[in-house]
mmCIF file of C-alpha atoms and ligand atoms in Angstrom:
data_model
loop_
_atom_site.group_PDB
_atom_site.id
_atom_site.type_symbol
_atom_site.label_atom_id
_atom_site.label_comp_id
_atom_site.label_asym_id
_atom_site.label_seq_id
_atom_site.Cartn_x
_atom_site.Cartn_y
_atom_site.Cartn_z
ATOM 1 C CA MET A 65 141.598 0.311 15.253
ATOM 2 C CA PHE A 66 142.968 1.396 18.681
ATOM 3 C CA GLU A 67 140.502 2.510 21.414
ATOM 4 C CA ILE A 68 141.986 4.680 24.133
ATOM 5 C CA ILE A 69 140.157 5.125 27.542
ATOM 6 C CA PHE A 70 141.486 7.850 29.724
ATOM 7 C CA LEU A 71 141.189 6.861 33.278
ATOM 8 C CA GLY A 72 143.299 9.566 34.950
ATOM 9 C CA THR A 73 144.384 12.897 33.465
ATOM 10 C CA SER A 74 145.943 14.938 36.288
ATOM 11 C CA ALA A 75 149.558 15.773 36.867
ATOM 12 C CA SER A 76 151.392 15.000 40.265
ATOM 13 C CA ALA A 77 148.187 15.098 42.374
ATOM 14 C CA PRO A 78 144.647 14.289 41.767
ATOM 15 C CA SER A 79 142.022 16.920 41.445
ATOM 16 C CA ILE A 80 138.197 16.828 42.097
ATOM 17 C CA HIS A 81 137.533 16.045 38.547
ATOM 18 C CA ARG A 82 140.770 14.143 37.440
ATOM 19 C CA GLY A 83 142.500 11.198 38.790
ATOM 20 C CA LEU A 84 146.251 10.322 38.206
ATOM 21 C CA SER A 85 147.903 9.067 35.126
ATOM 22 C CA ALA A 86 146.340 5.863 33.666
ATOM 23 C CA GLN A 87 144.712 4.839 30.560
ATOM 24 C CA VAL A 88 143.888 1.794 28.518
ATOM 25 C CA VAL A 89 144.681 1.056 24.968
ATOM 26 C CA LYS A 90 142.613 -1.641 23.429
ATOM 27 C CA HIS A 91 143.243 -3.366 20.078
ATOM 28 C CA GLU A 92 140.719 -6.212 19.445
ATOM 29 C CA GLU A 93 141.193 -8.636 22.274
ATOM 30 C CA HIS A 94 144.389 -7.107 23.527
ATOM 31 C CA ARG A 95 144.286 -4.515 26.360
ATOM 32 C CA PHE A 96 147.241 -2.522 27.911
ATOM 33 C CA LEU A 97 147.042 -0.336 31.099
ATOM 34 C CA ILE A 98 149.597 2.560 30.526
ATOM 35 C CA ASP A 99 150.734 3.810 33.813
ATOM 36 C CA CYS A 100 148.715 3.201 36.996
ATOM 37 C CA GLY A 101 148.604 6.023 39.244
ATOM 38 C CA GLU A 102 146.935 6.096 42.699
ATOM 39 C CA GLY A 103 143.192 5.319 42.526
ATOM 40 C CA THR A 104 143.340 3.515 39.146
ATOM 41 C CA GLN A 105 141.354 0.674 40.469
ATOM 42 C CA ARG A 106 138.425 2.847 41.185
ATOM 43 C CA GLN A 107 138.598 4.414 37.860
ATOM 44 C CA ILE A 108 138.614 1.108 36.175
ATOM 45 C CA LEU A 109 135.348 0.373 38.021
ATOM 46 C CA GLN A 110 133.666 3.716 37.193
ATOM 47 C CA SER A 111 134.593 3.471 33.563
ATOM 48 C CA GLY A 112 132.861 0.137 33.317
ATOM 49 C CA ILE A 113 135.766 -1.395 31.272
ATOM 50 C CA GLY A 114 136.305 -4.320 33.816
ATOM 51 C CA PHE A 115 139.511 -5.943 35.023
ATOM 52 C CA LYS A 116 139.351 -9.035 32.752
ATOM 53 C CA ARG A 117 142.524 -9.268 30.680
ATOM 54 C CA LEU A 118 143.632 -5.960 32.087
ATOM 55 C CA ASN A 119 146.908 -7.655 33.282
ATOM 56 C CA ARG A 120 149.352 -6.036 30.908
ATOM 57 C CA VAL A 121 150.880 -2.795 32.447
ATOM 58 C CA LEU A 122 153.172 -0.470 30.389
ATOM 59 C CA LEU A 123 154.978 2.093 32.659
ATOM 60 C CA THR A 124 156.301 5.208 31.172
ATOM 61 C CA HIS A 125 158.509 5.929 34.112
ATOM 62 C CA GLY A 126 158.760 5.438 37.830
ATOM 63 C CA HIS A 127 157.452 8.523 39.383
ATOM 64 C CA LEU A 128 154.843 7.980 42.057
ATOM 65 C CA ASP A 129 151.979 9.600 40.178
ATOM 66 C CA HIS A 130 152.410 6.890 37.729
ATOM 67 C CA ILE A 131 152.788 3.596 39.664
ATOM 68 C CA LEU A 132 151.429 3.874 43.136
ATOM 69 C CA GLY A 133 148.061 2.410 41.904
ATOM 70 C CA LEU A 134 149.867 -0.871 41.274
ATOM 71 C CA ALA A 135 149.895 -1.811 44.895
ATOM 72 C CA GLY A 136 146.125 -1.595 45.223
ATOM 73 C CA LEU A 137 145.512 -3.185 41.738
ATOM 74 C CA LEU A 138 147.850 -6.219 42.718
ATOM 75 C CA SER A 139 146.254 -6.641 46.115
ATOM 76 C CA THR A 140 142.885 -6.913 44.338
ATOM 77 C CA PHE A 141 144.127 -9.221 41.687
ATOM 78 C CA MET A 142 145.502 -11.601 44.240
ATOM 79 C CA ARG A 143 142.123 -12.206 45.623
ATOM 80 C CA TRP A 144 140.643 -12.513 42.311
ATOM 81 C CA GLU A 145 141.285 -15.857 40.500
ATOM 82 C CA ALA A 146 140.440 -14.902 37.095
ATOM 83 C CA ILE A 147 143.755 -13.333 36.599
ATOM 84 C CA GLU A 148 146.688 -15.778 36.646
ATOM 85 C CA GLU A 149 149.444 -13.375 35.963
ATOM 86 C CA ILE A 150 150.220 -9.746 35.664
ATOM 87 C CA GLU A 151 152.985 -8.483 33.270
ATOM 88 C CA ILE A 152 154.587 -5.090 34.171
ATOM 89 C CA TYR A 153 156.811 -3.568 31.463
ATOM 90 C CA GLY A 154 159.094 -0.741 32.431
ATOM 91 C CA GLY A 155 162.615 0.467 32.337
ATOM 92 C CA ARG A 156 165.305 -0.671 34.848
ATOM 93 C CA SER A 157 164.784 1.962 37.562
ATOM 94 C CA THR A 158 161.122 2.027 37.190
ATOM 95 C CA LEU A 159 160.972 -1.758 37.788
ATOM 96 C CA ASP A 160 163.339 -1.407 40.845
ATOM 97 C CA ARG A 161 160.798 0.908 42.389
ATOM 98 C CA VAL A 162 157.879 -1.069 41.373
ATOM 99 C CA HIS A 163 159.643 -4.199 43.019
ATOM 100 C CA ASP A 164 160.066 -2.372 46.335
ATOM 101 C CA LEU A 165 156.436 -1.209 46.354
ATOM 102 C CA LEU A 166 155.080 -4.697 45.469
ATOM 103 C CA TYR A 167 157.598 -6.915 47.440
ATOM 104 C CA GLY A 168 158.372 -4.606 50.173
ATOM 105 C CA VAL A 169 154.913 -3.168 50.970
ATOM 106 C CA VAL A 170 152.270 -5.476 49.351
ATOM 107 C CA LEU A 171 153.606 -8.938 49.650
ATOM 108 C CA ARG A 172 156.213 -8.729 52.419
ATOM 109 C CA GLY A 173 157.388 -12.252 51.992
ATOM 110 C CA ILE A 174 154.110 -13.746 50.901
ATOM 111 C CA ARG A 175 154.208 -15.725 47.655
ATOM 112 C CA PRO A 176 151.804 -13.939 45.259
ATOM 113 C CA PRO A 177 149.052 -16.149 44.152
ATOM 114 C CA VAL A 178 149.145 -14.499 40.708
ATOM 115 C CA GLU A 179 152.496 -14.646 38.958
ATOM 116 C CA VAL A 180 153.900 -11.243 38.745
ATOM 117 C CA LYS A 181 156.298 -10.744 35.855
ATOM 118 C CA LEU A 182 158.508 -7.538 35.828
ATOM 119 C CA LEU A 183 159.625 -7.247 32.438
ATOM 120 C CA GLU A 184 162.456 -4.910 31.642
ATOM 121 C CA ILE A 185 162.096 -2.855 28.370
ATOM 122 C CA LYS A 186 164.747 -1.295 26.204
ATOM 123 C CA SER A 187 164.343 0.587 23.138
ATOM 124 C CA GLY A 188 162.815 -1.452 20.285
ATOM 125 C CA LEU A 189 159.999 -4.037 19.952
ATOM 126 C CA ILE A 190 158.286 -5.005 23.061
ATOM 127 C CA PHE A 191 155.098 -6.709 21.815
ATOM 128 C CA ASP A 192 154.283 -8.157 18.684
ATOM 129 C CA VAL A 193 151.191 -10.307 17.603
ATOM 130 C CA ASP A 194 149.847 -10.939 13.934
ATOM 131 C CA ASN A 195 148.201 -7.509 13.228
ATOM 132 C CA PHE A 196 150.198 -4.973 15.359
ATOM 133 C CA SER A 197 153.090 -4.260 17.390
ATOM 134 C CA VAL A 198 154.425 -2.198 20.311
ATOM 135 C CA THR A 199 157.670 -0.398 20.183
ATOM 136 C CA ALA A 200 159.446 1.341 23.057
ATOM 137 C CA PHE A 201 161.521 4.515 22.663
ATOM 138 C CA PRO A 202 163.574 6.705 25.114
ATOM 139 C CA VAL A 203 162.160 9.893 26.588
ATOM 140 C CA SER A 204 163.929 12.541 28.388
ATOM 141 C CA HIS A 205 162.303 13.356 31.711
ATOM 142 C CA ARG A 206 163.652 13.635 35.158
ATOM 143 C CA GLY A 207 165.611 10.443 35.953
ATOM 144 C CA PRO A 208 166.679 7.470 33.804
ATOM 145 C CA ASP A 209 164.606 4.864 31.957
ATOM 146 C CA CYS A 210 161.879 6.771 30.650
ATOM 147 C CA TYR A 211 159.880 5.583 27.773
ATOM 148 C CA GLY A 212 157.253 6.206 25.085
ATOM 149 C CA PHE A 213 155.237 3.738 23.279
ATOM 150 C CA SER A 214 154.339 3.414 19.505
ATOM 151 C CA PHE A 215 151.485 0.988 18.886
ATOM 152 C CA GLU A 216 151.330 0.199 15.050
ATOM 153 C CA GLU A 217 149.099 -1.988 13.013
ATOM 154 C CA LYS A 218 150.850 -3.713 10.243
ATOM 155 C CA SER A 219 150.058 -2.869 6.814
ATOM 156 C CA ARG A 220 147.856 -5.288 4.922
ATOM 157 C CA ARG A 221 146.462 -5.732 1.434
ATOM 158 C CA PRO A 222 142.578 -5.741 1.400
ATOM 159 C CA PHE A 223 140.778 -8.623 0.145
ATOM 160 C CA LEU A 224 138.782 -7.675 -3.001
ATOM 161 C CA ALA A 225 135.503 -9.678 -2.866
ATOM 162 C CA LYS A 226 134.615 -8.590 -6.343
ATOM 163 C CA ASN A 227 137.414 -10.097 -7.929
ATOM 164 C CA ALA A 228 136.899 -13.306 -5.962
ATOM 165 C CA GLU A 229 133.248 -13.451 -7.063
ATOM 166 C CA ALA A 230 134.457 -12.928 -10.730
ATOM 167 C CA LEU A 231 136.890 -15.526 -10.408
ATOM 168 C CA ALA A 232 134.176 -17.887 -8.728
ATOM 169 C CA ILE A 233 136.358 -18.653 -5.643
ATOM 170 C CA PRO A 234 134.119 -20.369 -3.180
ATOM 171 C CA PRO A 235 134.033 -18.839 0.345
ATOM 172 C CA GLY A 236 135.923 -20.633 3.044
ATOM 173 C CA PRO A 237 139.540 -21.866 3.566
ATOM 174 C CA TRP A 238 140.619 -20.922 -0.150
ATOM 175 C CA ARG A 239 139.919 -17.272 0.498
ATOM 176 C CA ARG A 240 141.685 -17.529 3.824
ATOM 177 C CA ASP A 241 144.765 -18.829 2.275
ATOM 178 C CA LEU A 242 144.816 -16.168 -0.289
ATOM 179 C CA VAL A 243 144.592 -13.450 2.324
ATOM 180 C CA ALA A 244 147.399 -15.189 3.891
ATOM 181 C CA GLY A 245 149.528 -14.754 0.787
ATOM 182 C CA LYS A 246 149.398 -18.369 -0.568
ATOM 183 C CA THR A 247 148.637 -19.490 -4.006
ATOM 184 C CA ILE A 248 145.645 -21.842 -4.100
ATOM 185 C CA THR A 249 144.469 -24.647 -6.443
ATOM 186 C CA LEU A 250 140.591 -24.772 -6.627
ATOM 187 C CA PRO A 251 138.825 -28.144 -7.095
ATOM 188 C CA ASP A 252 138.538 -27.514 -10.748
ATOM 189 C CA GLY A 253 142.276 -27.313 -11.075
ATOM 190 C CA ARG A 254 142.643 -23.569 -11.520
ATOM 191 C CA GLN A 255 145.350 -21.788 -9.760
ATOM 192 C CA ILE A 256 144.810 -18.608 -8.123
ATOM 193 C CA THR A 257 147.516 -16.237 -6.820
ATOM 194 C CA PRO A 258 147.144 -13.588 -3.990
ATOM 195 C CA ASP A 259 147.742 -10.824 -6.451
ATOM 196 C CA GLN A 260 144.515 -11.728 -8.240
ATOM 197 C CA VAL A 261 142.247 -10.972 -5.229
ATOM 198 C CA LEU A 262 144.328 -8.581 -3.003
ATOM 199 C CA GLY A 263 144.537 -4.820 -3.390
ATOM 200 C CA PRO A 264 147.530 -2.558 -2.857
ATOM 201 C CA GLU A 265 148.985 -2.548 0.527
ATOM 202 C CA ARG A 266 147.434 -0.024 3.001
ATOM 203 C CA PRO A 267 149.237 1.173 5.994
ATOM 204 C CA GLY A 268 147.970 0.379 9.420
ATOM 205 C CA THR A 269 146.974 2.903 12.114
ATOM 206 C CA LYS A 270 149.738 4.316 14.286
ATOM 207 C CA PHE A 271 149.023 5.470 17.856
ATOM 208 C CA VAL A 272 151.890 6.898 19.895
ATOM 209 C CA GLN A 273 151.941 7.528 23.713
ATOM 210 C CA VAL A 274 154.401 9.663 25.530
ATOM 211 C CA GLY A 275 154.307 10.052 29.158
ATOM 212 C CA ASP A 276 156.055 12.830 31.097
ATOM 213 C CA THR A 277 158.878 14.529 28.987
ATOM 214 C CA GLY A 278 160.893 17.583 28.974
ATOM 215 C CA ARG A 279 162.131 17.518 25.496
ATOM 216 C CA THR A 280 160.607 16.788 22.083
ATOM 217 C CA ASP A 281 163.373 17.230 19.631
ATOM 218 C CA ASN A 282 164.245 13.554 20.169
ATOM 219 C CA LEU A 283 160.887 12.501 19.835
ATOM 220 C CA VAL A 284 160.088 13.649 16.299
ATOM 221 C CA GLU A 285 161.276 10.387 14.484
ATOM 222 C CA HIS A 286 159.208 8.151 16.734
ATOM 223 C CA VAL A 287 156.025 10.283 16.695
ATOM 224 C CA GLN A 288 156.403 10.856 12.840
ATOM 225 C CA GLY A 289 153.182 10.450 10.884
ATOM 226 C CA ALA A 290 151.141 9.057 13.833
ATOM 227 C CA ASP A 291 147.286 9.212 13.420
ATOM 228 C CA THR A 292 147.095 10.202 17.154
ATOM 229 C CA LEU A 293 149.648 11.290 19.690
ATOM 230 C CA VAL A 294 148.870 11.276 23.374
ATOM 231 C CA ILE A 295 151.337 13.497 25.301
ATOM 232 C CA GLU A 296 151.670 15.249 28.496
ATOM 233 C CA SER A 297 150.936 18.990 28.690
ATOM 234 C CA THR A 298 151.576 20.025 32.325
ATOM 235 C CA TYR A 299 152.108 23.757 31.874
ATOM 236 C CA LEU A 300 151.160 26.782 29.910
ATOM 237 C CA VAL A 301 153.689 28.735 28.016
ATOM 238 C CA GLN A 302 153.517 31.606 30.678
ATOM 239 C CA GLU A 303 155.219 29.110 33.014
ATOM 240 C CA SER A 304 157.656 27.540 30.512
ATOM 241 C CA ASP A 305 160.562 28.079 32.839
ATOM 242 C CA MET A 306 158.816 25.868 35.441
ATOM 243 C CA ALA A 307 158.219 23.321 32.633
ATOM 244 C CA ASP A 308 161.988 23.351 31.742
ATOM 245 C CA ARG A 309 162.879 23.081 35.431
ATOM 246 C CA PHE A 310 160.703 20.174 36.174
ATOM 247 C CA GLY A 311 161.135 18.285 32.918
ATOM 248 C CA HIS A 312 157.779 18.784 31.497
ATOM 249 C CA LEU A 313 155.926 20.355 28.394
ATOM 250 C CA THR A 314 153.835 23.200 27.859
ATOM 251 C CA ALA A 315 150.601 22.841 25.625
ATOM 252 C CA ALA A 316 152.417 24.865 23.010
ATOM 253 C CA ARG A 317 155.628 22.654 22.849
ATOM 254 C CA ALA A 318 153.323 19.493 22.631
ATOM 255 C CA ALA A 319 151.503 21.217 19.705
ATOM 256 C CA GLN A 320 154.717 22.073 17.997
ATOM 257 C CA LEU A 321 155.801 18.630 18.224
ATOM 258 C CA ALA A 322 152.596 17.579 16.551
ATOM 259 C CA VAL A 323 153.244 19.944 13.659
ATOM 260 C CA GLU A 324 156.962 19.086 13.292
ATOM 261 C CA ALA A 325 156.158 15.113 13.343
ATOM 262 C CA ASP A 326 153.180 15.509 10.776
ATOM 263 C CA VAL A 327 150.713 14.118 13.391
ATOM 264 C CA GLN A 328 146.917 13.885 12.499
ATOM 265 C CA HIS A 329 145.480 14.289 15.909
ATOM 266 C CA LEU A 330 146.829 15.372 19.407
ATOM 267 C CA ILE A 331 145.303 14.569 22.761
ATOM 268 C CA LEU A 332 146.865 16.277 25.705
ATOM 269 C CA THR A 333 146.833 14.872 29.209
ATOM 270 C CA HIS A 334 148.734 15.090 32.586
ATOM 271 C CA LEU A 335 147.280 18.480 33.242
ATOM 272 C CA SER A 336 148.371 20.737 36.015
ATOM 273 C CA ARG A 337 145.571 21.781 38.445
ATOM 274 C CA ARG A 338 146.418 25.324 38.264
ATOM 275 C CA TYR A 339 144.942 25.810 34.750
ATOM 276 C CA ARG A 340 141.628 25.904 32.979
ATOM 277 C CA GLU A 341 141.116 23.336 30.424
ATOM 278 C CA ARG A 342 139.928 25.978 27.948
ATOM 279 C CA ASP A 343 143.254 27.751 28.167
ATOM 280 C CA ILE A 344 145.312 24.637 27.443
ATOM 281 C CA LEU A 345 143.265 23.829 24.543
ATOM 282 C CA ALA A 346 143.253 27.334 23.109
ATOM 283 C CA GLU A 347 147.265 27.514 23.459
ATOM 284 C CA ALA A 348 147.372 24.167 21.642
ATOM 285 C CA ARG A 349 144.965 24.871 18.829
ATOM 286 C CA ALA A 350 146.479 28.091 17.936
ATOM 287 C CA ILE A 351 149.409 26.067 16.886
ATOM 288 C CA PHE A 352 147.903 22.756 15.961
ATOM 289 C CA PRO A 353 144.068 22.927 15.382
ATOM 290 C CA ASN A 354 143.381 19.093 15.714
ATOM 291 C CA SER A 355 144.172 19.287 19.365
ATOM 292 C CA TYR A 356 141.972 18.002 22.255
ATOM 293 C CA VAL A 357 142.299 17.812 25.933
ATOM 294 C CA ALA A 358 141.452 14.468 27.624
ATOM 295 C CA ARG A 359 139.105 14.265 30.576
ATOM 296 C CA ASP A 360 138.700 11.196 32.820
ATOM 297 C CA PHE A 361 136.815 8.499 31.135
ATOM 298 C CA ASP A 362 136.997 10.113 27.622
ATOM 299 C CA THR A 363 137.123 7.272 24.997
ATOM 300 C CA TYR A 364 138.752 7.861 21.558
ATOM 301 C CA GLN A 365 138.743 5.447 18.674
ATOM 302 C CA ILE A 366 141.623 5.877 16.319
ATOM 303 C CA LEU A 367 141.649 4.619 12.726
ATOM 304 C CA ARG A 368 144.009 5.578 9.943
ATOM 305 C CA GLY A 369 143.479 9.279 9.410
ATOM 306 C CA THR A 370 140.718 9.694 11.998
ATOM 307 C CA CYS A 371 140.228 10.071 15.777
ATOM 308 C CA GLU A 372 136.768 10.053 17.161
ATOM 309 C CA LYS A 373 135.586 10.660 20.632
ATOM 310 C CA VAL A 374 132.986 8.201 21.697
ATOM 311 C CA VAL A 375 129.996 9.793 23.005
ATOM 312 C CA GLY A 376 128.948 7.537 25.731
HETATM 313 ZN ZN1 LIG B 18 153.775 12.619 36.082
HETATM 314 ZN ZN1 LIG B 19 157.168 12.188 36.107
#
């Protein structure tokens, strides 16, 4: 299961009710901060999620409404010893700008007490653990090196406890080895193969995050089949000429992408202050009924085929 906590949902400038782009993606003990607009620190505090293990940052691109919060976040981490290092992932030109911000403004020759790792991403796998991985893919927005991120749980075969009981396999390391795909020999000499206790393979949950983007035709293959897609929706269709000019989407285009890519649920973020939330929602739902508009501090839990808002 992936959990998404929206920390900022406004485009370009904050509004009274919405902070600038930032959200947290959690998977068990792993946490990722996606983008870090100005004011993100305070949003983290207000959300109650805490700073612990929040030291892996994925940047969709280098526009100021997505990165300025890193300056404040780093200056807080520098005084807070529980964090030993911070990893910031981004495209080349995004990292260049982040480097200027952190080393030219925040640090200015001081050696950071926390290790700052600027990790350049290219298309492909950027993070991989036992049960899920994160892949970056290119996105067309103003300027180079913009990326989207696909979080995918690995498919797995469920352990069939009933079969294990019927075979009288004792609990403990034997069952663990079977789940790991190993054939075991029980103390009574019987050999048990994984196929005897594991069900058919089940695909994992897929969550895709796209930041600012002006095109959707090149995203279909990456978004394909996602249980949930989070994507920008800066404009309404009445101002689609502006959306084109500034490299952004309308709610309608985001919804069309969800249809084309056979997505299960769509959550819109990065909203312009000029529109009412219900108009954005209506435009998207007319095309793709499973659409939602994120608000700051909304939390969604994403499982295979489901996307539930956590009522807090
Ligand atoms: Zn933006
Ligand atoms: Zn942008």
